[in-house]
Amino acid sequence: MAEQLSTEKHDMILGAARKRFAYYGFSKVTMDEIAADVGMGKASLYYYFPTKDSLYHEVIKHEAEQFFSGINSMLTEKIPACKMFRSYAGKRLEHFKTLVNLRALSLQQSAETKASSLELFKDFHKHEVEILQHILQIGKKNGEFSVSNPQQTAEVILQMFYGSRAWFLKIKENSLDEEAYVEMESSMKSMIEIIINGITIRK
Amino acid sequence: MAEQLSTEKHDMILGAARKRFAYYGFSKVTMDEIAADVGMGKASLYYYFPTKDSLYHEVIKHEAEQFFSGINSMLTEKIPACKMFRSYAGKRLEHFKTLVNLRALSLQQSAETKASSLELFKDFHKHEVEILQHILQIGKKNGEFSVSNPQQTAEVILQMFYGSRAWFLKIKENSLDEEAYVEMESSMKSMIEIIINGITIRK
DNA sequence: CATACGACTGTTTCAGTTAAACAGTCGAAA
DNA sequence: TTTCGACTGTTTAACTGAAACAGTCGTATG
């Protein structure tokens, strides 16, 4: 029971932090604000999380878990690799729309990113490469895809995806309104088609 | 004769500026330094170029001209569109290696870019989209490429290219050594293959 | 013992100040 | 026409002091 309450508090803090970090970004949010959001004193937060950084990292890990759980459930289905890829790419778009902290970290300049956070991002990326590589290997194995090096191809595809997001941020001067977002989604969809055509064996 | 000397001076200043901007970046270079490089007083530079910004813009325009002239000579050749695309992509890689100021501008965050320079970059980009669109249309016309909207596809392809560069900058924390550059080139080459396969009609 | 926090500390950030650096100007000289 | 010394106003960078902030610890409470 006490353990349950402790976990609830932990999750409440995590949730409050997640909201504030998503809205204001890590550096603009104070521990006092998060504490007030959950009705506690600041010092009490440190009972649950040793540092502000570790709180942020847990927010990121939490969002990464949501990202991967939304995608993993799909990996065991017996569907063509082509369809799996489409499904993955579509879910990726959705998740990056809602998982704000994860998205922000992925697009943040390395000059603005603490080493520890950049490492966290690299881990996330590595995990995503593995998933995409897995999809490519399935396609290769059942004769759908022509991919000589699935790992490198996975890396390249993720670079392409990154390109669209980073590009729109640059061109729209960091202000992605709804219209720009729709435009970016449209670009992404065309990109996905080119990629699928580019790796698919045609008969 | 005096006109010729004036043009020489103009070009000398442009060359000195280009070197310094390439090495130190626009903001770290002073007009005094450029003046010293060409053996003039700072005030004399303003006889040839009204402002530091306009000097920089001319450096960029100059590099853009070099970029496009290296590519345009290829556009009139009677070769398959597929081969033209490869040639264009290869030349693009080369040019971005040597045209340092243009490359820096293309990769610079919009927050760090003056509005006037960002506009200049957008113009450059627009021009490149036109060239790539032209290649795609040639391929479409002679039955090589399946591209429903050449203009959008050109935009998407350039986003993909941007992705690789921006990605490596992020991951290598703005320190692209020779090794990382080679890795990026390798990624680009894989990307080019996927793109070509992705737009090519196969029989 | 687990949980909470008031009072506190040392560090970082921020706002303001000042001096230096810098882009740009202009009158005068060659 | 071309050059530049001397100058100006603005911007940048360094500095300072105060406030803000992350984090700590002793103590209180259930």
Short mmCIF file of C-alpha atoms (C1' of nucleotides) in Angstrom, two decimals:
data_model
loop_
_atom_site.label_atom_id
_atom_site.label_comp_id
_atom_site.label_asym_id
_atom_site.label_seq_id
_atom_site.Cartn_x
_atom_site.Cartn_y
_atom_site.Cartn_z
CA MET A 1 0.00 0.00 0.00
CA ALA A 2 2.75 2.40 0.96
CA GLU A 3 4.67 1.15 -2.04
CA GLN A 4 1.66 1.86 -4.19
CA LEU A 5 1.39 5.40 -2.87
CA SER A 6 5.06 5.91 -3.49
CA THR A 7 4.70 4.73 -7.07
CA GLU A 8 1.71 7.01 -7.55
CA LYS A 9 3.68 9.98 -6.31
CA HIS A 10 6.55 9.03 -8.57
CA ASP A 11 4.22 8.86 -11.55
CA MET A 12 2.49 12.10 -10.64
CA ILE A 13 5.81 13.91 -10.56
CA LEU A 14 6.80 12.28 -13.83
CA GLY A 15 3.55 13.39 -15.42
CA ALA A 16 3.82 16.96 -14.18
CA ALA A 17 7.43 17.15 -15.33
CA ARG A 18 6.55 15.68 -18.69
CA LYS A 19 3.92 18.35 -19.30
CA ARG A 20 6.11 21.24 -18.29
CA PHE A 21 9.21 20.01 -20.15
CA ALA A 22 7.07 19.47 -23.25
CA TYR A 23 5.65 22.98 -23.09
CA TYR A 24 8.57 25.07 -21.89
CA GLY A 25 11.59 22.87 -22.56
CA PHE A 26 13.87 21.47 -19.90
CA SER A 27 15.89 24.56 -19.10
CA LYS A 28 12.93 26.85 -18.46
CA VAL A 29 11.19 24.59 -15.99
CA THR A 30 12.07 24.76 -12.29
CA MET A 31 11.77 22.06 -9.72
CA ASP A 32 9.68 24.47 -7.62
CA GLU A 33 7.08 24.63 -10.41
CA ILE A 34 6.87 20.88 -10.76
CA ALA A 35 6.59 20.55 -7.00
CA ALA A 36 3.74 23.05 -6.89
CA ASP A 37 2.00 21.18 -9.71
CA VAL A 38 1.87 18.03 -7.59
CA GLY A 39 1.25 19.79 -4.29
CA MET A 40 4.59 19.03 -2.68
CA GLY A 41 7.66 20.93 -1.52
CA LYS A 42 10.61 21.05 -3.87
CA ALA A 43 12.81 19.13 -1.46
CA SER A 44 10.35 16.26 -1.57
CA LEU A 45 10.91 15.77 -5.27
CA TYR A 46 14.45 14.75 -4.45
CA TYR A 47 13.11 11.87 -2.43
CA TYR A 48 11.80 10.39 -5.69
CA PHE A 49 14.31 11.62 -8.24
CA PRO A 50 17.95 12.29 -7.37
CA THR A 51 18.39 15.18 -9.80
CA LYS A 52 16.46 17.29 -12.29
CA ASP A 53 18.43 15.60 -15.06
CA SER A 54 17.39 12.16 -13.92
CA LEU A 55 13.77 13.29 -13.86
CA TYR A 56 14.10 14.49 -17.44
CA HIS A 57 15.81 11.28 -18.49
CA GLU A 58 13.00 9.28 -17.03
CA VAL A 59 10.48 11.39 -18.94
CA ILE A 60 12.41 10.63 -22.12
CA LYS A 61 12.70 6.93 -21.34
CA HIS A 62 8.98 6.82 -20.64
CA GLU A 63 8.18 8.39 -24.00
CA ALA A 64 10.66 6.09 -25.73
CA GLU A 65 8.91 3.12 -24.15
CA GLN A 66 5.59 4.37 -25.47
CA PHE A 67 7.15 4.82 -28.88
CA PHE A 68 8.55 1.32 -29.00
CA SER A 69 5.55 -0.40 -27.46
CA GLY A 70 3.33 1.15 -30.12
CA ILE A 71 5.63 -0.23 -32.77
CA ASN A 72 6.67 -3.57 -31.26
CA SER A 73 3.17 -4.99 -31.17
CA MET A 74 3.22 -4.86 -34.92
CA LEU A 75 6.49 -6.69 -35.40
CA THR A 76 5.13 -10.13 -34.64
CA GLU A 77 2.29 -9.99 -37.11
CA LYS A 78 2.49 -12.16 -40.16
CA ILE A 79 2.18 -9.50 -42.77
CA PRO A 80 4.33 -8.58 -45.75
CA ALA A 81 7.46 -6.64 -44.82
CA CYS A 82 6.33 -3.87 -47.15
CA LYS A 83 3.13 -3.47 -45.18
CA MET A 84 5.04 -3.65 -41.92
CA PHE A 85 7.33 -0.89 -43.05
CA ARG A 86 4.38 1.30 -43.97
CA SER A 87 2.77 0.61 -40.66
CA TYR A 88 5.97 1.41 -38.79
CA ALA A 89 6.48 4.64 -40.72
CA GLY A 90 2.89 5.70 -40.08
CA LYS A 91 3.09 4.96 -36.38
CA ARG A 92 6.39 6.79 -36.22
CA LEU A 93 4.73 9.91 -37.57
CA GLU A 94 1.93 9.66 -35.04
CA HIS A 95 4.21 9.05 -32.11
CA PHE A 96 6.49 11.91 -32.90
CA LYS A 97 3.48 14.13 -32.96
CA THR A 98 2.43 13.31 -29.41
CA LEU A 99 5.68 12.40 -27.68
CA VAL A 100 6.83 15.99 -27.50
CA ASN A 101 9.86 15.61 -25.28
CA LEU A 102 11.25 12.79 -27.37
CA ARG A 103 10.69 14.77 -30.54
CA ALA A 104 12.33 17.86 -29.10
CA LEU A 105 15.37 15.85 -28.06
CA SER A 106 15.65 14.26 -31.49
CA LEU A 107 15.64 17.66 -33.20
CA GLN A 108 17.72 19.56 -30.71
CA GLN A 109 21.11 20.77 -31.83
CA SER A 110 23.97 18.94 -30.25
CA ALA A 111 25.40 22.25 -29.03
CA GLU A 112 22.26 22.67 -26.93
CA THR A 113 22.17 19.13 -25.66
CA LYS A 114 23.87 17.87 -22.54
CA ALA A 115 26.19 14.95 -23.13
CA SER A 116 24.04 12.69 -21.00
CA SER A 117 20.91 13.56 -22.97
CA LEU A 118 22.68 13.10 -26.29
CA GLU A 119 23.75 9.64 -25.14
CA LEU A 120 20.16 8.86 -24.25
CA PHE A 121 19.10 9.97 -27.69
CA LYS A 122 21.77 7.83 -29.33
CA ASP A 123 20.48 4.82 -27.41
CA PHE A 124 16.97 5.55 -28.60
CA HIS A 125 18.24 5.87 -32.13
CA LYS A 126 20.21 2.65 -31.92
CA HIS A 127 17.12 0.84 -30.76
CA GLU A 128 15.15 2.26 -33.65
CA VAL A 129 17.81 1.19 -36.12
CA GLU A 130 17.48 -2.34 -34.74
CA ILE A 131 13.73 -2.34 -35.27
CA LEU A 132 13.97 -1.02 -38.78
CA GLN A 133 16.79 -3.42 -39.52
CA HIS A 134 14.57 -6.24 -38.31
CA ILE A 135 11.82 -5.21 -40.72
CA LEU A 136 14.31 -5.01 -43.57
CA GLN A 137 15.68 -8.44 -42.72
CA ILE A 138 12.22 -9.94 -42.75
CA GLY A 139 11.67 -8.44 -46.17
CA LYS A 140 15.02 -9.67 -47.36
CA LYS A 141 14.42 -13.17 -46.07
CA ASN A 142 11.07 -13.59 -47.77
CA GLY A 143 12.24 -12.11 -51.02
CA GLU A 144 10.43 -8.78 -50.88
CA PHE A 145 13.35 -6.42 -50.37
CA SER A 146 16.70 -6.10 -52.05
CA VAL A 147 18.91 -4.79 -49.28
CA SER A 148 22.58 -5.73 -49.19
CA ASN A 149 23.26 -4.31 -45.73
CA PRO A 150 20.09 -4.00 -43.65
CA GLN A 151 21.83 -2.18 -40.85
CA GLN A 152 23.25 0.52 -43.06
CA THR A 153 20.01 0.84 -45.00
CA ALA A 154 18.16 1.31 -41.74
CA GLU A 155 20.56 4.09 -40.78
CA VAL A 156 20.13 5.74 -44.18
CA ILE A 157 16.34 5.59 -44.01
CA LEU A 158 16.35 7.22 -40.60
CA GLN A 159 18.57 9.96 -41.97
CA MET A 160 16.02 10.55 -44.70
CA PHE A 161 13.24 10.82 -42.13
CA TYR A 162 15.37 13.15 -40.06
CA GLY A 163 15.95 15.28 -43.15
CA SER A 164 12.31 16.13 -43.61
CA ARG A 165 11.81 17.24 -39.99
CA ALA A 166 15.05 19.14 -39.73
CA TRP A 167 14.44 20.79 -43.08
CA PHE A 168 11.03 22.11 -42.20
CA LEU A 169 12.30 23.42 -38.89
CA LYS A 170 15.04 25.27 -40.71
CA ILE A 171 12.83 26.72 -43.41
CA LYS A 172 9.97 27.63 -41.10
CA GLU A 173 12.39 29.15 -38.64
CA ASN A 174 11.46 26.79 -35.82
CA SER A 175 7.77 27.66 -36.13
CA LEU A 176 5.92 24.63 -37.38
CA ASP A 177 2.29 25.65 -37.53
CA GLU A 178 -0.44 23.23 -38.51
CA GLU A 179 -0.09 24.09 -42.19
CA ALA A 180 3.63 23.45 -42.19
CA TYR A 181 3.07 20.25 -40.30
CA VAL A 182 0.64 19.00 -42.93
CA GLU A 183 3.13 19.91 -45.63
CA MET A 184 5.83 18.00 -43.81
CA GLU A 185 3.57 14.98 -43.46
CA SER A 186 2.90 15.08 -47.17
CA SER A 187 6.64 15.15 -47.86
CA MET A 188 7.12 12.25 -45.50
CA LYS A 189 4.51 10.20 -47.27
CA SER A 190 6.13 10.77 -50.64
CA MET A 191 9.44 9.88 -49.10
CA ILE A 192 8.04 6.65 -47.72
CA GLU A 193 6.81 5.71 -51.18
CA ILE A 194 10.19 6.37 -52.76
CA ILE A 195 11.91 4.34 -50.07
CA ILE A 196 9.56 1.40 -50.42
CA ASN A 197 9.91 1.43 -54.18
CA GLY A 198 13.64 1.80 -53.76
CA ILE A 199 14.09 -1.33 -51.68
CA THR A 200 11.33 -3.52 -53.12
CA ILE A 201 12.12 -6.28 -55.56
CA ARG A 202 9.77 -5.99 -58.48
CA LYS A 203 8.79 -8.90 -60.67
CA MET B 1 42.23 50.00 -67.61
CA ALA B 2 41.05 51.65 -64.40
CA GLU B 3 37.92 49.60 -64.69
CA GLN B 4 40.03 46.48 -64.91
CA LEU B 5 41.97 47.44 -61.79
CA SER B 6 38.75 48.15 -60.00
CA THR B 7 37.41 44.72 -60.90
CA GLU B 8 40.64 43.12 -59.75
CA LYS B 9 40.39 44.86 -56.42
CA HIS B 10 36.77 43.83 -56.10
CA ASP B 11 37.73 40.23 -56.79
CA MET B 12 40.67 40.34 -54.43
CA ILE B 13 38.46 41.52 -51.62
CA LEU B 14 35.90 38.88 -52.47
CA GLY B 15 38.59 36.20 -52.42
CA ALA B 16 40.03 37.32 -49.10
CA ALA B 17 36.56 37.51 -47.58
CA ARG B 18 35.67 34.12 -48.92
CA LYS B 19 38.68 32.52 -47.29
CA ARG B 20 38.14 34.14 -43.94
CA PHE B 21 34.39 33.55 -43.85
CA ALA B 22 35.00 29.92 -44.78
CA TYR B 23 37.53 29.45 -42.02
CA TYR B 24 36.13 31.50 -39.16
CA GLY B 25 32.50 32.02 -40.12
CA PHE B 26 30.90 35.36 -40.93
CA SER B 27 30.53 36.71 -37.42
CA LYS B 28 34.14 36.16 -36.33
CA VAL B 29 35.69 37.95 -39.29
CA THR B 30 36.26 41.71 -39.16
CA MET B 31 36.45 44.10 -42.01
CA ASP B 32 39.85 45.23 -40.66
CA GLU B 33 41.20 41.71 -41.16
CA ILE B 34 39.92 41.45 -44.71
CA ALA B 35 41.36 44.88 -45.45
CA ALA B 36 44.74 43.87 -44.10
CA ASP B 37 44.62 40.69 -46.17
CA VAL B 38 44.34 42.74 -49.37
CA GLY B 39 46.65 45.53 -48.23
CA MET B 40 44.03 48.24 -47.96
CA GLY B 41 42.44 50.31 -45.22
CA LYS B 42 39.11 49.18 -43.92
CA ALA B 43 37.32 52.29 -45.19
CA SER B 44 38.41 51.44 -48.70
CA LEU B 45 36.49 48.20 -48.63
CA TYR B 46 33.32 50.26 -48.47
CA TYR B 47 34.16 51.77 -51.80
CA TYR B 48 33.65 48.33 -53.33
CA PHE B 49 31.06 46.79 -51.07
CA PRO B 50 28.45 48.85 -49.27
CA THR B 51 28.26 46.64 -46.19
CA LYS B 52 29.84 43.58 -44.64
CA ASP B 53 26.56 41.74 -45.29
CA SER B 54 26.63 42.57 -48.96
CA LEU B 55 30.21 41.29 -49.15
CA TYR B 56 29.11 38.03 -47.57
CA HIS B 57 26.12 37.75 -49.89
CA GLU B 58 28.35 38.18 -52.86
CA VAL B 59 30.62 35.45 -51.56
CA ILE B 60 27.58 33.17 -51.31
CA LYS B 61 26.29 34.13 -54.75
CA HIS B 62 29.72 33.48 -56.18
CA GLU B 63 29.81 30.00 -54.66
CA ALA B 64 26.27 29.32 -55.80
CA GLU B 65 27.28 30.25 -59.33
CA GLN B 66 30.14 27.82 -59.16
CA PHE B 67 27.78 25.16 -57.89
CA PHE B 68 25.30 25.65 -60.68
CA SER B 69 27.81 26.06 -63.46
CA GLY B 70 29.38 22.76 -62.44
CA ILE B 71 25.98 21.14 -62.72
CA ASN B 72 24.40 22.99 -65.64
CA SER B 73 27.00 21.87 -68.17
CA MET B 74 25.68 18.39 -67.64
CA LEU B 75 22.03 19.13 -68.22
CA THR B 76 22.24 19.44 -71.97
CA GLU B 77 23.95 16.15 -72.54
CA LYS B 78 21.94 13.46 -74.18
CA ILE B 79 22.26 10.82 -71.52
CA PRO B 80 19.70 8.76 -69.65
CA ALA B 81 17.98 10.69 -66.86
CA CYS B 82 19.13 8.05 -64.42
CA LYS B 83 22.74 8.74 -65.33
CA MET B 84 22.13 12.46 -65.20
CA PHE B 85 20.74 12.15 -61.71
CA ARG B 86 23.76 10.18 -60.56
CA SER B 87 26.06 12.71 -62.10
CA TYR B 88 24.19 15.57 -60.46
CA ALA B 89 24.26 13.87 -57.05
CA GLY B 90 27.96 13.14 -57.38
CA LYS B 91 28.77 16.71 -58.37
CA ARG B 92 26.62 17.99 -55.55
CA LEU B 93 28.72 16.04 -53.07
CA GLU B 94 31.93 17.41 -54.51
CA HIS B 95 30.73 20.98 -54.61
CA PHE B 96 29.48 20.97 -51.08
CA LYS B 97 32.89 19.79 -50.03
CA THR B 98 34.72 22.72 -51.53
CA LEU B 99 32.16 25.53 -51.44
CA VAL B 100 32.49 25.98 -47.71
CA ASN B 101 30.49 29.15 -47.23
CA LEU B 102 27.56 27.79 -49.19
CA ARG B 103 27.67 24.57 -47.23
CA ALA B 104 27.83 26.39 -43.91
CA LEU B 105 24.84 28.51 -44.85
CA SER B 106 22.83 25.46 -45.91
CA LEU B 107 23.48 23.75 -42.57
CA GLN B 108 23.21 26.76 -40.31
CA GLN B 109 20.29 26.87 -37.92
CA SER B 110 17.72 29.45 -38.81
CA ALA B 111 18.08 31.00 -35.35
CA GLU B 112 21.68 31.81 -36.23
CA THR B 113 20.93 33.08 -39.70
CA LYS B 114 20.06 36.62 -40.59
CA ALA B 115 16.81 36.99 -42.48
CA SER B 116 18.61 38.32 -45.53
CA SER B 117 20.97 35.32 -45.60
CA LEU B 118 18.12 32.87 -45.10
CA GLU B 119 16.37 34.42 -48.09
CA LEU B 120 19.52 34.00 -50.11
CA PHE B 121 19.65 30.37 -49.10
CA LYS B 122 16.00 29.86 -50.04
CA ASP B 123 16.72 31.28 -53.47
CA PHE B 124 19.61 28.89 -53.88
CA HIS B 125 17.41 26.03 -52.80
CA LYS B 126 14.62 27.04 -55.14
CA HIS B 127 17.05 27.06 -58.01
CA GLU B 128 18.29 23.62 -57.08
CA VAL B 129 14.74 22.30 -56.90
CA GLU B 130 14.25 23.55 -60.46
CA ILE B 131 17.32 21.73 -61.67
CA LEU B 132 16.38 18.50 -60.00
CA GLN B 133 12.82 18.88 -61.22
CA HIS B 134 14.15 19.28 -64.73
CA ILE B 135 16.09 16.04 -64.44
CA LEU B 136 13.03 14.25 -63.12
CA GLN B 137 10.90 15.61 -65.95
CA ILE B 138 13.39 14.40 -68.54
CA GLY B 139 13.23 10.97 -66.94
CA LYS B 140 9.46 11.09 -66.84
CA LYS B 141 9.19 12.16 -70.45
CA ASN B 142 11.36 9.42 -71.82
CA GLY B 143 9.79 6.74 -69.69
CA GLU B 144 12.57 6.15 -67.20
CA PHE B 145 11.03 7.60 -64.07
CA SER B 146 7.66 7.19 -62.47
CA VAL B 147 7.14 10.55 -60.77
CA SER B 148 3.66 11.98 -60.41
CA ASN B 149 4.76 15.40 -59.21
CA PRO B 150 8.35 16.21 -60.20
CA GLN B 151 8.44 19.39 -58.21
CA GLN B 152 7.40 17.77 -54.97
CA THR B 153 9.65 14.79 -55.57
CA ALA B 154 12.56 17.17 -56.11
CA GLU B 155 11.78 18.84 -52.76
CA VAL B 156 11.58 15.47 -51.03
CA ILE B 157 14.87 14.26 -52.49
CA LEU B 158 16.62 17.41 -51.31
CA GLN B 159 15.20 16.86 -47.85
CA MET B 160 16.69 13.39 -47.89
CA PHE B 161 20.08 14.79 -48.85
CA TYR B 162 19.77 17.41 -46.15
CA GLY B 163 18.98 14.68 -43.66
CA SER B 164 22.28 12.94 -44.06
CA ARG B 165 24.33 16.09 -43.55
CA ALA B 166 22.29 17.43 -40.70
CA TRP B 167 22.28 14.02 -39.04
CA PHE B 168 26.03 13.62 -39.07
CA LEU B 169 26.49 17.13 -37.74
CA LYS B 170 24.17 16.32 -34.87
CA ILE B 171 25.68 13.00 -34.02
CA LYS B 172 29.28 14.07 -34.38
CA GLU B 173 28.56 17.22 -32.40
CA ASN B 174 29.50 19.58 -35.20
CA SER B 175 32.91 17.94 -35.58
CA LEU B 176 32.98 16.23 -38.93
CA ASP B 177 36.45 14.75 -39.20
CA GLU B 178 37.64 12.93 -42.29
CA GLU B 179 36.38 9.61 -41.01
CA ALA B 180 32.91 10.94 -40.34
CA TYR B 181 32.89 12.62 -43.72
CA VAL B 182 33.68 9.33 -45.42
CA GLU B 183 30.90 7.68 -43.46
CA MET B 184 28.51 10.38 -44.52
CA GLU B 185 29.51 9.98 -48.15
CA SER B 186 28.88 6.29 -47.87
CA SER B 187 25.40 6.95 -46.49
CA MET B 188 24.75 9.41 -49.27
CA LYS B 189 25.69 6.90 -51.87
CA SER B 190 23.34 4.30 -50.43
CA MET B 191 20.67 6.95 -50.30
CA ILE B 192 21.19 7.82 -53.94
CA GLU B 193 20.75 4.18 -54.88
CA ILE B 194 17.51 3.89 -52.94
CA ILE B 195 16.20 7.07 -54.53
CA ILE B 196 17.09 5.99 -58.06
CA ASN B 197 15.53 2.59 -57.52
CA GLY B 198 12.56 4.28 -55.96
CA ILE B 199 11.75 6.47 -58.94
CA THR B 200 12.89 4.21 -61.78
CA ILE B 201 10.43 2.27 -63.83
CA ARG B 202 11.58 -1.30 -64.09
CA LYS B 203 10.70 -3.65 -66.88
"C1'" DC C 1 11.11 3.68 8.97
"C1'" DA C 2 9.27 6.33 5.22
"C1'" DT C 3 7.93 10.61 3.82
"C1'" DA C 4 7.92 15.53 3.89
"C1'" DC C 5 9.90 20.10 4.02
"C1'" DG C 6 11.97 24.67 6.04
"C1'" DA C 7 16.06 26.70 6.04
"C1'" DC C 8 20.14 26.81 4.05
"C1'" DT C 9 24.37 26.58 0.64
"C1'" DG C 10 27.02 27.01 -3.44
"C1'" DT C 11 26.49 27.59 -8.27
"C1'" DT C 12 24.35 29.41 -12.19
"C1'" DT C 13 21.72 32.74 -14.46
"C1'" DC C 14 20.31 37.18 -15.40
"C1'" DA C 15 20.16 42.08 -15.60
"C1'" DG C 16 22.74 46.05 -15.65
"C1'" DT C 17 27.06 48.58 -16.47
"C1'" DT C 18 31.17 49.77 -18.71
"C1'" DA C 19 34.74 49.65 -21.92
"C1'" DA C 20 36.37 47.79 -26.02
"C1'" DA C 21 35.50 46.30 -30.53
"C1'" DC C 22 33.34 46.89 -34.64
"C1'" DA C 23 30.65 48.42 -38.85
"C1'" DG C 24 30.16 52.19 -41.07
"C1'" DT C 25 30.87 57.42 -42.35
"C1'" DC C 26 32.89 61.57 -44.09
"C1'" DG C 27 36.00 65.01 -45.25
"C1'" DA C 28 40.24 65.49 -47.19
"C1'" DA C 29 44.21 64.02 -49.81
"C1'" DA C 30 46.48 62.09 -53.77
"C1'" DT D 1 38.32 58.15 -58.82
"C1'" DT D 2 40.43 55.92 -55.18
"C1'" DT D 3 42.19 55.90 -50.62
"C1'" DC D 4 42.16 56.39 -45.71
"C1'" DG D 5 42.66 58.82 -40.94
"C1'" DA D 6 39.79 60.18 -37.65
"C1'" DC D 7 35.62 59.77 -35.99
"C1'" DT D 8 30.68 58.11 -34.48
"C1'" DG D 9 27.09 55.27 -32.82
"C1'" DT D 10 26.05 50.57 -32.05
"C1'" DT D 11 27.14 46.09 -30.67
"C1'" DT D 12 29.76 42.89 -28.17
"C1'" DA D 13 32.19 41.15 -24.43
"C1'" DA D 14 33.72 41.27 -19.84
"C1'" DC D 15 32.47 42.21 -15.37
"C1'" DT D 16 29.57 42.69 -11.18
"C1'" DG D 17 26.09 41.91 -7.96
"C1'" DA D 18 21.75 40.11 -6.96
"C1'" DA D 19 18.34 36.82 -7.72
"C1'" DA D 20 17.14 32.34 -9.00
"C1'" DC D 21 17.95 27.72 -8.88
"C1'" DA D 22 19.43 22.78 -8.00
"C1'" DG D 23 20.49 20.37 -4.41
"C1'" DT D 24 21.31 19.28 0.85
"C1'" DC D 25 20.41 18.27 5.57
"C1'" DG D 26 18.48 18.28 9.96
"C1'" DT D 27 14.21 17.82 11.82
"C1'" DA D 28 9.34 16.77 12.13
"C1'" DT D 29 5.53 13.71 11.51
"C1'" DG D 30 2.76 9.63 10.93
#
